[in-house]
Coordinates of C-alpha atoms in Angstrom, one line a residue:
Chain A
X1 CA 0.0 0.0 0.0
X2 CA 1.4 3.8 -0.8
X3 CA -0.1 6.8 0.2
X4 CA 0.7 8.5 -2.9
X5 CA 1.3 12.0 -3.7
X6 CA -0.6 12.9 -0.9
X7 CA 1.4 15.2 1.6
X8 CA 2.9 13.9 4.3
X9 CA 1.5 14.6 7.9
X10 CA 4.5 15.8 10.6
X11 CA 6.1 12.2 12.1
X12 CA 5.5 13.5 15.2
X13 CA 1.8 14.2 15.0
X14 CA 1.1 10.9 14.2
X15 CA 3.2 9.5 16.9
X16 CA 0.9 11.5 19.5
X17 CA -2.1 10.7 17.6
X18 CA -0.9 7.0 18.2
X19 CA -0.1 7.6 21.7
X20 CA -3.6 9.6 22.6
X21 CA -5.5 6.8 20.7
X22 CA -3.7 4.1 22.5
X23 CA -4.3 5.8 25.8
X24 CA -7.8 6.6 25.0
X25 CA -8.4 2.6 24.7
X26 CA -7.3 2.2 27.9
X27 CA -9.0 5.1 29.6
X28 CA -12.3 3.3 28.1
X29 CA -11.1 -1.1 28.8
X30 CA -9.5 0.2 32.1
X31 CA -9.1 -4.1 32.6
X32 CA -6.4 -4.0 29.8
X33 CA -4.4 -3.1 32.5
X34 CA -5.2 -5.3 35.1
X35 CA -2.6 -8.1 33.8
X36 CA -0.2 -5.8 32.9
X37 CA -0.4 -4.2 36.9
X38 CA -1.3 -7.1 39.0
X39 CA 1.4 -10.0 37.4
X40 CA 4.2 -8.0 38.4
X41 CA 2.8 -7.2 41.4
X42 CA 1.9 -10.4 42.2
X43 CA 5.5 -11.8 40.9
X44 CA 7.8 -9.2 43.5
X45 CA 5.3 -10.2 46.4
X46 CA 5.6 -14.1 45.2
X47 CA 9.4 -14.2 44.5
X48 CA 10.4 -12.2 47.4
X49 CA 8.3 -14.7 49.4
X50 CA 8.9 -18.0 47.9
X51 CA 12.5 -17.0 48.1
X52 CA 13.1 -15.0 50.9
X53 CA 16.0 -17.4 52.4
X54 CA 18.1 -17.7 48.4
X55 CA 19.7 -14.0 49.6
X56 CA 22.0 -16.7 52.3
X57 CA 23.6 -17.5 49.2
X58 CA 26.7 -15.8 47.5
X59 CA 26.1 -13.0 45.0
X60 CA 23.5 -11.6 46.1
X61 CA 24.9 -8.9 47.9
X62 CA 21.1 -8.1 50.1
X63 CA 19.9 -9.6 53.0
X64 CA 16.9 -8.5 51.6
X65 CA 14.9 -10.7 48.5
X66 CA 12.8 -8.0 48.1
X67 CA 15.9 -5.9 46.9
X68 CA 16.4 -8.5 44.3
X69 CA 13.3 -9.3 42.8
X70 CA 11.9 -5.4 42.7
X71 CA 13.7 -5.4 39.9
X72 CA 12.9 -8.2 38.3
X73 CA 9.1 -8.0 38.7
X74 CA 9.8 -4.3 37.1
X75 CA 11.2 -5.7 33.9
X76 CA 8.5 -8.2 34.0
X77 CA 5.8 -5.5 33.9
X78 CA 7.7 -3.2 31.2
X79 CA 7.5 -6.0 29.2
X80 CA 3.9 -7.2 29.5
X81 CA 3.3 -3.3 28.6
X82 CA 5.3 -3.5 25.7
X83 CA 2.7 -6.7 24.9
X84 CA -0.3 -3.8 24.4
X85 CA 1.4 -2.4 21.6
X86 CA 1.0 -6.0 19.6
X87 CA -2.8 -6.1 21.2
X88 CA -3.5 -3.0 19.5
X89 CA -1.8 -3.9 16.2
X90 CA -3.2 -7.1 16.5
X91 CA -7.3 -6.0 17.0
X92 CA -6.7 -2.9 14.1
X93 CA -5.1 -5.7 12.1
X94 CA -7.8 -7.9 12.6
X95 CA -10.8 -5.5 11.9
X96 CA -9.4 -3.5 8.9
X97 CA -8.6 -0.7 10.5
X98 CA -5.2 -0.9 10.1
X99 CA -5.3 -0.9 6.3
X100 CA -6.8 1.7 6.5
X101 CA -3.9 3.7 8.8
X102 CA -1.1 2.5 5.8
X103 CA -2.8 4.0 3.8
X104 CA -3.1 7.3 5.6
X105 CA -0.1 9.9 4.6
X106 CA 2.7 9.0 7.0
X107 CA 6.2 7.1 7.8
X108 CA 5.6 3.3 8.7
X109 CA 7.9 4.5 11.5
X110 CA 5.5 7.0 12.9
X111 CA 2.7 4.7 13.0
X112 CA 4.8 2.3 14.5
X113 CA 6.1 4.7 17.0
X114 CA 2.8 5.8 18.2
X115 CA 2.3 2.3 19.3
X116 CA 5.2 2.0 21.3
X117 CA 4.8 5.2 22.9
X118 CA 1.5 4.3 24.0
X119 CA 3.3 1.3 25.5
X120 CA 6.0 3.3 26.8
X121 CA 3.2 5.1 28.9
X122 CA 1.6 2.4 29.7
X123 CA 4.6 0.7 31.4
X124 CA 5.1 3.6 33.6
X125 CA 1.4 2.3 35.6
X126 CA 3.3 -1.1 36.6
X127 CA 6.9 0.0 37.2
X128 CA 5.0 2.7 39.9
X129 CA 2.9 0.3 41.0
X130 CA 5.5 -2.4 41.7
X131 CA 7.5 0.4 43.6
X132 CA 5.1 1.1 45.5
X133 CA 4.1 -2.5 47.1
X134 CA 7.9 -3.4 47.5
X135 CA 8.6 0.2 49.5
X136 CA 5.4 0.7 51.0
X137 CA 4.7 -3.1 52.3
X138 CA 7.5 -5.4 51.7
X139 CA 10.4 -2.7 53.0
X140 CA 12.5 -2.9 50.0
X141 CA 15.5 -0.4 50.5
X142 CA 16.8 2.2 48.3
X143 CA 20.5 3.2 49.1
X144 CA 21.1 4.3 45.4
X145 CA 18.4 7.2 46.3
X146 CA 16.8 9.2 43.2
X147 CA 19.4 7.9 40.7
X148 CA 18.3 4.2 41.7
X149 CA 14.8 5.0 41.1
X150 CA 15.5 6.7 37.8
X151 CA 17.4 3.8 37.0
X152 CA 14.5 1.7 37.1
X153 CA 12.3 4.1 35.2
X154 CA 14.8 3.9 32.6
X155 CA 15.4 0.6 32.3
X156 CA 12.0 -0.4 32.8
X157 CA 10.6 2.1 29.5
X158 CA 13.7 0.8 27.8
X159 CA 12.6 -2.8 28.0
X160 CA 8.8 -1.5 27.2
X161 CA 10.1 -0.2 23.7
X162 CA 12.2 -3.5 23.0
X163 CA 9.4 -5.6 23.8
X164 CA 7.2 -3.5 21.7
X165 CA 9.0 -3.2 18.7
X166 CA 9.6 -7.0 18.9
X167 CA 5.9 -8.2 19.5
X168 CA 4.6 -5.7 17.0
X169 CA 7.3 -7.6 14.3
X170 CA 5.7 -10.8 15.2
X171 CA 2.2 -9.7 14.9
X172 CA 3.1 -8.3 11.8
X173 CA 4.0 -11.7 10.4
X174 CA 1.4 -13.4 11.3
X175 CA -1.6 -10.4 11.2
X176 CA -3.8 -11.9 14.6
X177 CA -3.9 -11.1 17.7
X178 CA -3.3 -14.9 18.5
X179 CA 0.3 -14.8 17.8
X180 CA 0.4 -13.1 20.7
X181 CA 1.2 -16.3 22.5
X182 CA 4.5 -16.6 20.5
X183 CA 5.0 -12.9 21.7
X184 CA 5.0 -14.2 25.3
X185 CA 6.8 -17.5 25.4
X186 CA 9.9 -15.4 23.3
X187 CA 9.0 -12.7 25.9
X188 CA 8.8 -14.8 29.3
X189 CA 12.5 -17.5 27.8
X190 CA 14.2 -14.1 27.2
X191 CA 13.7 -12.8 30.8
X192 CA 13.8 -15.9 32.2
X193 CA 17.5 -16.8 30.8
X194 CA 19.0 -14.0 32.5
X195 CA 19.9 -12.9 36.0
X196 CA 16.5 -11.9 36.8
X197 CA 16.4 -14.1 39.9
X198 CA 19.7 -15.1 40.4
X199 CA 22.9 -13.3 40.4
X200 CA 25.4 -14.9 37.9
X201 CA 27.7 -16.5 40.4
X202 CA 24.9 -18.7 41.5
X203 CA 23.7 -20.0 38.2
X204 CA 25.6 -23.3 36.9
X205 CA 25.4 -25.5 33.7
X206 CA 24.2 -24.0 30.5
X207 CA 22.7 -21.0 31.9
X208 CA 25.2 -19.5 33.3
X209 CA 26.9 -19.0 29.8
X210 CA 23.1 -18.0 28.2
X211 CA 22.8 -14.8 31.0
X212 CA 26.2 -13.9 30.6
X213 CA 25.3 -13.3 26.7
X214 CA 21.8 -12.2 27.2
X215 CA 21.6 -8.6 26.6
X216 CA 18.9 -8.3 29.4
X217 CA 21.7 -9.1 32.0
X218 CA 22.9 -5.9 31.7
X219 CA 19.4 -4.2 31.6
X220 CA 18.3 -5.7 34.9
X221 CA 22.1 -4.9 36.6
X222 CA 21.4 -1.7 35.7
X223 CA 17.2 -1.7 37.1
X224 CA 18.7 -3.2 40.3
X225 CA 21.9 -1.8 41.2
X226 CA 20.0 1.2 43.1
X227 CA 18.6 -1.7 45.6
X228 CA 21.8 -2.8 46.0
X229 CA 24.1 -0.1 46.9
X230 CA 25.1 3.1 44.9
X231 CA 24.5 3.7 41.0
X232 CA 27.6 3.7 39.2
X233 CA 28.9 4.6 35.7
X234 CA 30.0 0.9 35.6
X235 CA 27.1 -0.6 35.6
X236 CA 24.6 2.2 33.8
X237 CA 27.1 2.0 30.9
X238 CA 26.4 -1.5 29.8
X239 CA 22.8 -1.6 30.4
X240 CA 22.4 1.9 28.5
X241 CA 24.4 -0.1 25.3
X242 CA 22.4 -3.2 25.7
X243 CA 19.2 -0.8 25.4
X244 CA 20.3 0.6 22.9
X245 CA 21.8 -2.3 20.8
X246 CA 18.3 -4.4 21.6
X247 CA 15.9 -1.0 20.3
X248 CA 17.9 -0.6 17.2
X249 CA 17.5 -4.2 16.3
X250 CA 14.0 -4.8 17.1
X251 CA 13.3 -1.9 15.6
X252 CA 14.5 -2.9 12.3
X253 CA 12.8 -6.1 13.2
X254 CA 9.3 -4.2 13.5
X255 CA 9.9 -2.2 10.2
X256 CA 10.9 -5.3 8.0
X257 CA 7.8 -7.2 9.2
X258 CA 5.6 -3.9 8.8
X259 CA 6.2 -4.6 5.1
X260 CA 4.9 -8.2 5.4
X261 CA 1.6 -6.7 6.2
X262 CA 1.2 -6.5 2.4
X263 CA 2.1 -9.7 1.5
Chain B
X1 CA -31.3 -44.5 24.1
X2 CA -31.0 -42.4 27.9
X3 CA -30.4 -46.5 29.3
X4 CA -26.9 -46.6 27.0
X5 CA -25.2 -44.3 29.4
X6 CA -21.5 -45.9 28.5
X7 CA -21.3 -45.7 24.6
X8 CA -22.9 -42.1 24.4
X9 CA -20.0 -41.0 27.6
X10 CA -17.3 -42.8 25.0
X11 CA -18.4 -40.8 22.4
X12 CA -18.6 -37.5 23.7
X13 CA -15.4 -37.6 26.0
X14 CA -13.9 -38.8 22.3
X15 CA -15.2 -35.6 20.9
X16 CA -14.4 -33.5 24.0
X17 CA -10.6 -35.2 23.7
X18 CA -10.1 -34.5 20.0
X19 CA -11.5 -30.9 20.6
X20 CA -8.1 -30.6 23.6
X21 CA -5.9 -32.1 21.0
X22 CA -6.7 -29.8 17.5
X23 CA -6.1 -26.9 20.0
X24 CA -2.2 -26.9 20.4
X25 CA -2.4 -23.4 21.8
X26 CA -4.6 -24.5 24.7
X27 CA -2.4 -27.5 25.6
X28 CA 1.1 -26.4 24.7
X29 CA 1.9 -23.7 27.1
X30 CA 1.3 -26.0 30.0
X31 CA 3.8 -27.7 28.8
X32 CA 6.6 -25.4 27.9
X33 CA 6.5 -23.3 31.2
X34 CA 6.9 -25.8 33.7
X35 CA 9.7 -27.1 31.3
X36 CA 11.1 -23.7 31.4
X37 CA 10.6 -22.9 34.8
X38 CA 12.3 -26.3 35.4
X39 CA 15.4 -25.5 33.6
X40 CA 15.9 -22.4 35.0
X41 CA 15.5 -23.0 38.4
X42 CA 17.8 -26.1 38.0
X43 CA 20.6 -24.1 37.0
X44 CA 19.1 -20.7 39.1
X45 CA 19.1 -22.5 42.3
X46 CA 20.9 -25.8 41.9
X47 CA 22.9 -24.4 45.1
X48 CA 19.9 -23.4 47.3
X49 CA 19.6 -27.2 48.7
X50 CA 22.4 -26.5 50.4
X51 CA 21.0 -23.6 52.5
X52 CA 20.7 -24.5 56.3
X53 CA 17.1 -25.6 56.8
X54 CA 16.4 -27.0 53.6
X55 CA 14.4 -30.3 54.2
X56 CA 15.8 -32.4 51.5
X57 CA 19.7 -33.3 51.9
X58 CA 22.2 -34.6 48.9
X59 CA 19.1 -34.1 46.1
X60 CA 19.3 -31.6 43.2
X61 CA 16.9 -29.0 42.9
X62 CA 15.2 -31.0 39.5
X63 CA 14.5 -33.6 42.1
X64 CA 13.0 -31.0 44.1
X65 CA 10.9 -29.0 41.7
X66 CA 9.9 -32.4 39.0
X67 CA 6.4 -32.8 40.9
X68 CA 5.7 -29.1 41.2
X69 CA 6.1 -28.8 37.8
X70 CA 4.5 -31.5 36.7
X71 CA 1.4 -30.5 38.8
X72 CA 1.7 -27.3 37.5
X73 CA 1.7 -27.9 33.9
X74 CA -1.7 -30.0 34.9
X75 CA -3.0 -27.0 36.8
X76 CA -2.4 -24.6 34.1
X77 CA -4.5 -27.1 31.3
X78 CA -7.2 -27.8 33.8
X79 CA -9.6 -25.8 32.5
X80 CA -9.3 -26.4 29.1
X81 CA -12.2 -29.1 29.1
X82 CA -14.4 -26.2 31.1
X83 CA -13.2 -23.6 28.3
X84 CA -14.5 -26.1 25.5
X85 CA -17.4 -26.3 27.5
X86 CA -18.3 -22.9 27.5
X87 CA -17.4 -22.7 24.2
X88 CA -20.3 -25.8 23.4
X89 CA -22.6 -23.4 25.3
X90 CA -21.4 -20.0 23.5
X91 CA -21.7 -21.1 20.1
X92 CA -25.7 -23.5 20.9
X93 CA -24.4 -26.8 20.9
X94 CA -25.2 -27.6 24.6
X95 CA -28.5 -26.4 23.4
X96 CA -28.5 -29.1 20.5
X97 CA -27.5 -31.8 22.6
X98 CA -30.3 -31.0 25.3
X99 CA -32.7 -31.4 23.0
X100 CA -31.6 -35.0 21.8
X101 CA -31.8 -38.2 24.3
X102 CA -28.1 -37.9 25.7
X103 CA -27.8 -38.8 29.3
X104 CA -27.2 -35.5 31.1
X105 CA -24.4 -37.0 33.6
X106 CA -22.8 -38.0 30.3
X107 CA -22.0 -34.6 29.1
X108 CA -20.7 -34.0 32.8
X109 CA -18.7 -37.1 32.7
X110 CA -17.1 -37.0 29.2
X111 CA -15.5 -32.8 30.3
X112 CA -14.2 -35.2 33.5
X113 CA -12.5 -38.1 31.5
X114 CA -11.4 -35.0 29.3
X115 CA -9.7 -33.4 31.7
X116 CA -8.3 -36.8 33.2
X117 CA -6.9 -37.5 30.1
X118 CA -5.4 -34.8 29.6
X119 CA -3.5 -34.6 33.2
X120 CA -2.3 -39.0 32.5
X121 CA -0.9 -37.4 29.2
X122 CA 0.7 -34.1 30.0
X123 CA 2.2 -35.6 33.7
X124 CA 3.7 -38.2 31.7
X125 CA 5.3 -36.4 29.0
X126 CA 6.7 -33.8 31.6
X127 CA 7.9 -37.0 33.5
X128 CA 9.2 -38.4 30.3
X129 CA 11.4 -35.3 29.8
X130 CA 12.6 -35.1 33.0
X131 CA 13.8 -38.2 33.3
X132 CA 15.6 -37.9 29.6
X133 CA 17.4 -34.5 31.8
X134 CA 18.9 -36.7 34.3
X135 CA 16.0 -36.4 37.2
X136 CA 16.2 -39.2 39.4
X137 CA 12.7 -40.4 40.4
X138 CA 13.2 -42.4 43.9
X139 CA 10.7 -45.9 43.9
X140 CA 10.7 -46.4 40.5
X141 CA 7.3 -47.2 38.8
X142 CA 5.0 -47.2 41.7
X143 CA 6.2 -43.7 42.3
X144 CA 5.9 -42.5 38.2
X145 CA 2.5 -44.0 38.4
X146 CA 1.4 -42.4 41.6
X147 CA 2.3 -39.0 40.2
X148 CA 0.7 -39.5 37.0
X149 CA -2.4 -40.3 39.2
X150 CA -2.5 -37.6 41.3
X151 CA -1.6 -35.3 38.4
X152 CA -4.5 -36.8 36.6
X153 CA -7.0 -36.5 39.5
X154 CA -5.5 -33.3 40.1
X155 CA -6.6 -32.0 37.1
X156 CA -9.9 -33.7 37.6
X157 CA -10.7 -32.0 40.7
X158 CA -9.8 -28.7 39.2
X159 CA -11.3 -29.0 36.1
X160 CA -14.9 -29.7 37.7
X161 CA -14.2 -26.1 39.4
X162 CA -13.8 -24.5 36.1
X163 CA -16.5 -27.0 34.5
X164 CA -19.0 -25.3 37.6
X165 CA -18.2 -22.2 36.2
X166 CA -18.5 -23.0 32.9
X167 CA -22.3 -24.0 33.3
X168 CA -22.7 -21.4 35.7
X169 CA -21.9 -18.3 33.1
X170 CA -21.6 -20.1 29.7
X171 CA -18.6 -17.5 29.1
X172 CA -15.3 -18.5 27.7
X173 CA -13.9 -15.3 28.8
X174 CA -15.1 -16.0 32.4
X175 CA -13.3 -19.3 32.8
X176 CA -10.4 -18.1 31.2
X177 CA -10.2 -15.2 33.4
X178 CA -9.5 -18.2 36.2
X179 CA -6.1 -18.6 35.2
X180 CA -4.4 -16.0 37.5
X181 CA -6.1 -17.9 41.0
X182 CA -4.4 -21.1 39.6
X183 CA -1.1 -19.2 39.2
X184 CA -1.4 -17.9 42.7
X185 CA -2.3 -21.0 44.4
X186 CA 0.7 -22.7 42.5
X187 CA 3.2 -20.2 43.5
X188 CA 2.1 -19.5 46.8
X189 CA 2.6 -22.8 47.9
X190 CA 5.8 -25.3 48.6
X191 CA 5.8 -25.9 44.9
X192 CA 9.5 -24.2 44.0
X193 CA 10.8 -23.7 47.5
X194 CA 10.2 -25.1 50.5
X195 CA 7.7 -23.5 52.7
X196 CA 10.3 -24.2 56.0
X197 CA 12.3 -21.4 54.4
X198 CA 9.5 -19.2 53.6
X199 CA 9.0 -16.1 56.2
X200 CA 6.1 -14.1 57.8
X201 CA 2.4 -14.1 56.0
X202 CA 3.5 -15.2 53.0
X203 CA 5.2 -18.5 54.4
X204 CA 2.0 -18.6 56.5
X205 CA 0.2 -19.0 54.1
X206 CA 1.9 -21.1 51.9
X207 CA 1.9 -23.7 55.0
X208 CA -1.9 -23.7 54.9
X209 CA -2.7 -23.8 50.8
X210 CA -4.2 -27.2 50.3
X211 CA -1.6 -27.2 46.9
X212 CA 1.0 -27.4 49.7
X213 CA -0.2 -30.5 50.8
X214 CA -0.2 -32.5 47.8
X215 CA 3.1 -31.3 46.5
X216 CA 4.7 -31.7 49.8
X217 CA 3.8 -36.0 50.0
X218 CA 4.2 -36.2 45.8
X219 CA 7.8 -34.6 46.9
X220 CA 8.7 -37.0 49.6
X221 CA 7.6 -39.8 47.5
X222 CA 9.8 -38.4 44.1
X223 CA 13.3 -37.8 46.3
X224 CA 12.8 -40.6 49.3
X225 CA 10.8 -43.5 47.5
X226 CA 7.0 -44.7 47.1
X227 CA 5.0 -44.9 50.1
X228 CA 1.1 -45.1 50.9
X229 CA 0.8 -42.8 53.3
X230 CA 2.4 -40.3 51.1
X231 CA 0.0 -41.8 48.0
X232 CA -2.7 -41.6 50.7
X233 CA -2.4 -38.0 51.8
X234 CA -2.2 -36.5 48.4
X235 CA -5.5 -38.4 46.6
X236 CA -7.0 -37.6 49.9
X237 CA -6.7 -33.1 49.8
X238 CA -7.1 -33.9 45.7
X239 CA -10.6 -36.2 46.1
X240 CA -11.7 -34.0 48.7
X241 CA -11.3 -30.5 46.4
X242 CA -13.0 -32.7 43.4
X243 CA -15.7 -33.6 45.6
X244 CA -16.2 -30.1 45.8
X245 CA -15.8 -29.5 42.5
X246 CA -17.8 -32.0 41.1
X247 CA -20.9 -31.3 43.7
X248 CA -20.8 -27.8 42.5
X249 CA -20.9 -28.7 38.3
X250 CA -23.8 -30.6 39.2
X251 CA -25.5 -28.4 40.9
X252 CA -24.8 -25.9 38.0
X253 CA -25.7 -28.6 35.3
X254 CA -29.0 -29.1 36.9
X255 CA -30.0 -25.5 37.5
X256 CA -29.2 -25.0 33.6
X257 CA -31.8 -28.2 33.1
X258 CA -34.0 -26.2 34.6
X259 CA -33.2 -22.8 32.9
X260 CA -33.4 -24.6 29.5
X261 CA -36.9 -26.2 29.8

């Protein structure tokens, strides 16, 4: 599809359009968010229970588990937001009305980025909710102050636009909102096969090699290190290039697959 | 043809089975997340059995966490047979079959043997694989089959919970919407740690979630060996949540008698 001669509408209109549209939906199916909030709620109340006594083990560097898996259940919740941006794809996909924004005057890219800033604003719900269980009732600490918590903000809408741009490339493949399920189990092995709860000292076999390589490693050191002590250049540094490294490719991802809407 | 009870259960739970199997998305996750959750962990916390208080001395943690997964992957399919249900209700073809001279219980019976099947299949696949990974199930068969019953029963008793609600609202969406209780109940319980190391409310109430209580035995019995009592006390908490279960789906099956008349 082509949009012709027609002129082009400013990137960045669209891109808010996307974003106001997106958070219009959710303003009216207020439940939309209820997986998105409550599973990583759920998850930093669960793991820090279920595992309260795994911090007596070397690497961990907290007697707290709480300190440990805020971050985890943070990630977790970016990147079931970054799911809504596929759910939306997925129903304009599936009733038309999709065709009919490709055809509108405008970049791929700005269409596409209207969907993942929705999801980028969406995430922020679940990262402040998380924060505020694990301070307010499970006594999470923050010795890394207001440059810990902007660490998790950051990494947390960082993961959001990865996740995004890589469900919106597989819903873009397969034009339904059921491939959504493929979305998740890439989603859930991704986060799973790093050092979300366990520090890499403590994993053995096979999956110790598999975090050391997986580029969310460095995401969640980066979400976490504020729980753990002070933030440091060390640590931001990697996480900022592994952000930045997984954006660009999934983003090139999303806009190769956009074209297989066509096809 | 109400007297032939038998051939017409056969042929729906054949129908209700088929419907599980041409649904790979319904079935497969249950599979590959306790799969996933039990290669992780392995690796995760292979050293966490040697933390002081851990109740299980020289075992690896796939020892530990092979019957919670297992039970898991059964939990999380359990209401697949209540989802089809809904969906025979959603789209009139409960309707069609009230009208024709099937025995009621069979339509109640054939979403049970379903569900049954489904837990003998999916516990021994799960099994299967974690023995190919090196688990090391203590006793031998009677053990393997003891699992694969309780699984099954397990998924029995839970399924009639979600078959209940199936009848009750005819909604796909409602039953579905069930899933995040299961997930709660499987992870606030002894099924990947040990509740003795658990702390405060939450270890509290880990201690006192019936799931707890039939991991726990199906645990002894995977790392230390069979053993009745063990058997005993698991089918016990699993038949006494089925009988639950399956006195609420038959209250709701009648009451929808009654509505359809």
């Amino acid at each position: 599809m082509s949009s012709g001669n027609a002129p082009h509408v400013p990137s960045l209109a669209v891109v808010f359009a996307g974003i106001h549209r997106g958070l219009i939906r959710l303003q009216r199916i207020p439940s939309l968010m209820l997986p998105a909030v409550l599973m990583p709620v759920f998850f930093v109340v669960a793991f820090s229970g279920s595992f309260a006594s795994i911090v007596e083990l070397e690497g961990y560097e907290t007697d707290k588990a709480v300190n440990w898996m805020t971050a985890w259940a943070v990630m977790q919740g970016s990147a079931f937001s970054g799911m809504g941006a596929g759910g939306l794809a997925g129903t304009d996909l599936e009733n038309g009305f999709f065709d009919r924004l490709r055809v509108a005057p405008t970049r791929p890219m700005a269409l596409i980025g209207g969907l993942v800033g929705y999801c980028v604003c969406r995430a922020l719900i679940p990262i402040t909710a998380v924060l505020i269980v694990a301070f307010a009732f499970l006594g999470a600490d923050m010795p890394g102050g207001a440059l810990g918590i902007a660490m998790v903000y950051l990494s947390g809408i960082g993961m959001a636009v990865v996740m995004s741009f890589l469900v919106l490339g597989i819903v873009f493949t397969f034009k339904t909102l059921k491939s959504l399920a493929i979305a998740q189990i890439i989603m859930f092995s991704s986060m799973f096969l790093s050092v979300g709860q366990a520090p890499i000292q403590a994993i053995e076999g096979w999956l110790h090699h598999v975090a050391a390589i997986n580029p969310i490693t460095n995401v969640i050191r980066m979400c976490r290190q504020g729980f753990l002590g002070e933030v440091t250049w060390s640590i931001t540094q990697p996480g900022l290039i592994a952000l930045f490294g997984m954006m660009v490719g999934t983003g090139i991802w999303a806009r190769i697959r956009y074209k297989k809407v066509d096809a | 043809m109400k007297n032939n009870v038998f051939p017409q259960v056969v042929k729906l739970s054949h129908r209700s089975i088929l419907g599980m199997l041409r649904q790979p998305q319904s079935w497969a996750p249950g599979l590959f997340f306790p799969l996933l959750l039990a290669a992780v962990y392995s690796s995760q916390f292979s050293r966490a059995v040697t933390i002081e208080g851990f109740p299980f001395a020289d075992v690896s943690f796939l020892d530990f966490v092979l019957p919670a997964c297992v039970i898991q992957g059964v939990l999380f399919g359990s209401t697949n047979s209540a989802s089809d249900l809904a969906a025979d209700i959603e789209n009139s073809f409960m309707d069609r079959l009230l009208v024709s001279p099937v025995s009621r219980g069979s339509i109640l019976i054939s979403r049970l043997a379903s569900a049954f099947m489904y837990g003998v299949a999916q516990a021994t696949i799960l099994i299967s694989i974690f023995a190919a990974f090196g688990a090391n199930i203590a006793g031998g068969a009677p053990t393997i089959i003891s699992i694969v019953v309780i699984a099954a029963l397990l998924s029995v008793s839970m399924g009639s919970f979600g078959i209940a609600i199936a009848l009750r609202t005819g909604s796909q969406e409602v039953v579905q919407s069930t899933f995040p209780l299961i997930f709660v109940a499987v992870f606030v319980s002894s099924a990947f740690f040990p509740v003795q190391l658990m702390e405060g409310w939450y270890g509290a109430i880990a201690r006192k979630n019936p799931l707890t209580w039939v991991i726990d035995p199906t645990r002894r019995m995977t790392i230390h060996g069979f053993s009745w009592n063990d058997l005993g006390q698991s089918l016990g908490i699993i038949l006494a949540i089925a009988s639950v279960g399956v006195g609420l789906s038959i209250r709701q099956l009648r009451r929808r008698l009654v509505r359809a008349q």
